[in-house]
XYZ file of C-alpha atoms in Angstrom:
327
model
C 63.463 136.974 243.802
C 60.603 135.462 245.495
C 60.647 137.198 249.384
C 63.410 139.584 248.436
C 64.460 142.860 248.152
C 66.608 142.120 245.106
C 64.633 141.258 241.470
C 65.961 137.526 240.222
C 69.346 138.106 238.137
C 69.950 140.840 239.998
C 73.332 141.183 242.037
C 73.330 143.288 244.742
C 75.739 145.410 245.898
C 78.044 145.793 249.136
C 79.130 142.094 250.557
C 78.876 141.084 254.591
C 81.397 142.893 257.011
C 84.084 140.838 258.078
C 83.100 140.473 261.866
C 79.760 140.715 261.784
C 78.139 137.715 264.203
C 74.964 137.355 264.499
C 73.436 133.717 266.900
C 70.588 131.880 265.982
C 68.557 129.191 267.816
C 65.929 126.592 266.699
C 63.662 124.590 268.311
C 63.474 120.777 267.321
C 60.042 119.343 265.504
C 58.225 116.215 264.881
C 56.697 115.690 261.827
C 53.463 113.358 260.274
C 51.551 113.406 264.268
C 49.936 110.304 263.621
C 48.157 110.761 260.040
C 49.573 114.132 259.175
C 52.129 112.491 257.086
C 54.569 115.230 255.535
C 52.022 117.936 256.215
C 51.994 118.893 259.739
C 54.830 119.670 262.378
C 55.348 120.068 265.364
C 57.826 123.166 267.453
C 58.834 121.233 271.001
C 61.573 122.474 273.221
C 64.823 121.165 272.272
C 67.149 123.469 270.761
C 70.408 124.049 268.873
C 72.544 126.992 268.883
C 74.723 128.340 266.959
C 76.913 131.624 266.058
C 78.617 132.222 262.909
C 80.829 134.858 262.252
C 82.125 136.194 259.105
C 86.035 136.584 258.020
C 88.041 138.709 256.613
C 89.592 135.735 255.263
C 87.694 132.451 252.812
C 88.872 130.601 256.081
C 85.808 128.133 257.126
C 86.035 126.809 260.702
C 83.693 124.524 262.907
C 83.276 123.513 266.111
C 80.214 121.476 267.747
C 79.382 120.195 270.161
C 76.477 118.034 271.834
C 74.646 115.554 269.705
C 75.908 114.113 266.901
C 78.565 116.425 267.407
C 81.262 112.979 266.411
C 80.021 112.153 263.347
C 79.151 115.827 261.686
C 81.423 117.308 258.943
C 83.634 120.451 260.505
C 84.193 121.132 256.158
C 82.087 122.408 253.577
C 79.564 119.849 253.422
C 78.160 120.679 257.076
C 74.607 120.761 256.301
C 73.913 124.545 258.552
C 77.585 125.346 256.466
C 75.066 124.368 252.909
C 72.438 126.347 253.858
C 74.252 129.320 254.651
C 75.788 129.127 251.209
C 72.959 128.869 249.817
C 71.268 131.383 251.203
C 74.647 133.549 249.524
C 73.773 132.297 246.423
C 69.922 132.978 245.555
C 71.359 135.857 246.641
C 73.955 136.889 244.364
C 76.170 137.387 246.857
C 79.278 136.559 247.215
C 79.987 133.750 250.625
C 82.687 135.058 253.230
C 84.757 132.974 255.535
C 82.427 131.347 258.276
C 83.482 131.039 261.382
C 80.780 128.428 262.861
C 80.106 127.250 267.018
C 77.640 124.725 267.034
C 75.624 123.731 270.286
C 73.272 121.362 269.639
C 70.499 120.050 271.845
C 67.961 118.094 269.502
C 68.965 114.756 269.577
C 70.177 113.444 265.928
C 68.905 110.639 264.018
C 65.969 110.271 265.873
C 63.139 111.662 263.633
C 62.847 115.522 265.920
C 64.072 117.381 263.285
C 67.738 117.652 263.650
C 68.129 118.181 259.927
C 65.552 120.302 259.186
C 67.182 122.291 262.643
C 70.505 123.015 261.017
C 68.670 124.128 257.531
C 66.149 126.495 259.815
C 69.300 127.245 261.335
C 71.725 128.233 258.549
C 68.656 130.228 256.470
C 68.169 132.526 259.960
C 72.457 132.802 259.896
C 72.107 134.049 256.110
C 69.022 136.179 256.538
C 71.601 138.165 259.648
C 74.834 138.699 257.562
C 73.003 140.275 254.888
C 70.581 142.534 256.741
C 71.517 145.710 254.685
C 72.017 143.953 252.033
C 69.602 141.383 251.184
C 65.878 141.586 253.154
C 64.452 138.105 253.238
C 61.049 137.629 254.283
C 59.487 134.983 255.846
C 58.136 133.420 251.880
C 62.068 133.230 251.446
C 62.923 131.337 254.200
C 60.187 128.778 253.547
C 61.496 128.374 250.199
C 65.009 128.417 250.370
C 64.794 126.342 253.780
C 62.646 123.860 251.196
C 65.030 123.588 248.583
C 67.492 122.371 250.784
C 65.268 120.130 253.147
C 62.793 118.733 250.090
C 59.894 119.690 251.859
C 58.402 122.163 254.291
C 57.441 120.029 257.126
C 60.346 119.862 259.281
C 61.616 123.273 258.401
C 58.713 125.128 259.110
C 57.678 125.032 262.220
C 62.091 125.266 262.767
C 61.236 128.585 261.381
C 58.028 130.175 262.413
C 57.187 127.358 265.837
C 54.292 125.751 266.921
C 51.500 123.579 265.328
C 52.155 124.450 261.390
C 50.031 122.911 258.085
C 52.666 122.701 254.883
C 51.712 122.704 251.720
C 53.345 122.942 248.521
C 51.361 125.681 246.425
C 51.987 127.183 242.797
C 54.657 129.519 243.846
C 56.330 127.036 246.255
C 56.046 125.799 249.373
C 53.646 127.895 252.142
C 52.566 127.202 255.565
C 49.922 128.743 258.209
C 51.022 128.755 262.209
C 48.522 127.802 264.569
C 48.350 127.664 268.795
C 48.208 124.864 270.090
C 45.822 123.855 273.386
C 47.506 124.714 276.105
C 46.602 121.132 277.440
C 48.119 119.638 275.297
C 51.582 118.254 277.326
C 54.509 116.418 274.747
C 56.401 113.571 275.864
C 59.534 112.320 273.678
C 60.760 109.620 274.477
C 64.245 108.745 273.057
C 66.026 105.527 272.499
C 69.787 104.825 272.395
C 69.493 103.524 268.284
C 69.452 105.846 265.710
C 67.042 105.721 262.138
C 67.501 107.139 258.383
C 64.953 108.489 256.635
C 66.126 107.776 253.849
C 66.175 104.118 255.177
C 61.916 104.766 256.659
C 60.574 106.954 253.704
C 61.983 103.249 251.460
C 59.455 101.285 253.406
C 56.542 103.226 252.490
C 54.651 101.824 248.659
C 53.614 104.105 246.155
C 49.983 103.286 246.349
C 47.583 102.671 249.170
C 44.015 102.610 249.095
C 41.941 104.821 249.382
C 40.194 103.365 252.008
C 43.513 104.226 253.985
C 43.408 107.866 252.178
C 40.500 108.954 253.634
C 40.954 107.525 256.270
C 43.935 109.483 256.881
C 42.381 112.595 255.872
C 39.586 112.948 258.021
C 42.464 111.805 260.882
C 44.391 114.456 259.770
C 41.501 117.124 260.277
C 40.617 115.707 263.832
C 44.358 115.977 264.321
C 43.754 119.547 264.019
C 40.764 120.202 266.555
C 42.074 117.434 269.147
C 45.378 119.805 268.775
C 43.924 123.299 269.146
C 40.862 123.064 270.405
C 39.910 119.435 272.217
C 42.574 117.581 273.332
C 40.058 115.136 274.766
C 40.471 113.319 270.946
C 43.735 113.034 270.840
C 44.282 109.087 270.500
C 41.580 108.610 267.838
C 43.125 111.850 265.790
C 46.181 110.392 265.487
C 45.388 106.897 264.507
C 47.064 106.429 261.111
C 47.576 104.006 258.340
C 49.562 105.590 255.479
C 53.266 105.211 257.156
C 53.669 103.843 260.582
C 52.405 100.318 260.057
C 55.064 99.975 257.507
C 58.059 101.603 258.717
C 57.482 99.436 261.527
C 59.434 96.369 260.486
C 61.960 98.516 260.464
C 61.763 99.799 264.441
C 60.326 97.271 266.244
C 60.980 98.057 270.301
C 59.578 101.830 268.191
C 56.215 100.201 267.456
C 55.941 97.952 269.790
C 56.080 101.279 272.831
C 53.254 103.272 270.594
C 50.838 99.738 270.540
C 51.500 99.771 274.135
C 50.962 103.559 275.119
C 47.576 103.337 272.609
C 46.309 100.480 274.165
C 46.509 102.358 277.548
C 44.451 105.804 276.525
C 47.486 107.563 275.201
C 47.900 108.994 271.880
C 51.134 108.148 270.891
C 52.852 108.031 267.149
C 56.223 107.611 265.564
C 58.078 110.948 266.173
C 58.408 111.644 262.139
C 60.487 109.214 260.427
C 61.002 107.846 263.699
C 62.882 105.885 266.176
C 61.545 108.379 268.970
C 57.944 108.243 270.404
C 56.532 111.626 270.536
C 53.050 110.478 272.853
C 50.883 113.703 273.060
C 49.293 113.714 276.380
C 45.907 116.458 277.562
C 47.447 117.148 280.823
C 51.552 117.343 282.135
C 49.986 114.563 284.922
C 49.157 112.356 282.079
C 53.098 112.504 281.142
C 54.584 110.450 284.027
C 51.701 107.663 283.554
C 52.541 107.296 279.796
C 56.718 107.218 281.003
C 56.041 104.003 283.084
C 53.737 102.555 280.292
C 57.362 102.832 278.673
C 59.714 102.000 281.347
C 56.880 98.240 282.281
C 56.665 97.106 278.310
C 59.885 97.063 276.192
C 63.662 96.452 277.017
C 65.160 99.491 275.757
C 66.031 102.103 277.499
C 64.004 105.473 277.007
C 65.624 108.436 278.129
C 61.962 110.756 278.546
C 61.950 114.015 277.299
C 59.350 116.159 278.688
C 58.398 119.041 277.207
C 57.223 122.053 275.803
C 55.197 123.149 272.920
C 58.070 125.964 271.140
C 56.046 128.847 269.637
C 57.622 130.907 269.123
C 60.372 129.340 266.276
C 63.762 130.386 265.538
C 65.674 132.849 266.369
C 68.175 135.138 265.619
C 69.829 138.556 266.750
C 72.962 140.137 265.428
C 75.487 140.154 268.481
C 76.458 143.252 268.119
C 72.397 144.504 269.123
C 70.124 143.156 272.035
C 66.716 141.929 271.737
C 66.636 138.527 269.479
C 64.398 138.678 266.203
C 62.338 135.912 265.058
C 62.354 134.262 261.651
């Protein structure tokens, strides 16, 4: 099994001790960042936190508070529970009964990686419960999370933090984590309405003009330089021709705000599949100016989230232990 101490096909000895419990914290993420479609992702300082405890019985107990609590399932279809179960099945270990207590700080259905955060949280929780039985490294965590999420651009920054470049290699998903320039100051503008990622993806054409593909290749390369070395070129670096214009009819207020911000010189993009807007400012003071533009140009109220880049990523600790361990 890639990334595990247990060979494929073998069944590890031992089982999870009833009462074993872990605490997990994972950040929000913003994927694409304009031109980096399905490739670039950024971890942001909004968090889902959860406690997971192994039960002596086979029961499943789920408590959820915070964003999305009114619609998140409390049964085996819960995405965190499904993610834990997936890791246990992959490891060949029987899944114990689970008590899950989740406190969701990542806005749901807003293009801020809520599903990726749930998957990353479940994978990290399973890693903690399996300590001493199966050891999972970063390669295994990303593989397992990608199998659940479908693509690695959201789960990579949720697991590892910072700016991540994610791709599918011959042996599965891979990532490269980069440190973001300290001058980059993110602002997230969150509307009251949601957007389905599936619906957004359905608007994508199967083929794009070659000049648009070349345009995005150049901007993606420039964006990596802008985020790590030269924030002064963020406006040019966040330009895109592959996905945002195609999705614009489904979220007209988002499109209107992005265009207004960019016209004023702000590096604004659709966050993930939307409808939130991410503004990558080149200094903390500029975020207030960008928020003022949002207040002036749309009828939709936008919640301001002046966040930081999360450099740590997901963390997990055994509740009997002290300092938390990173993924």
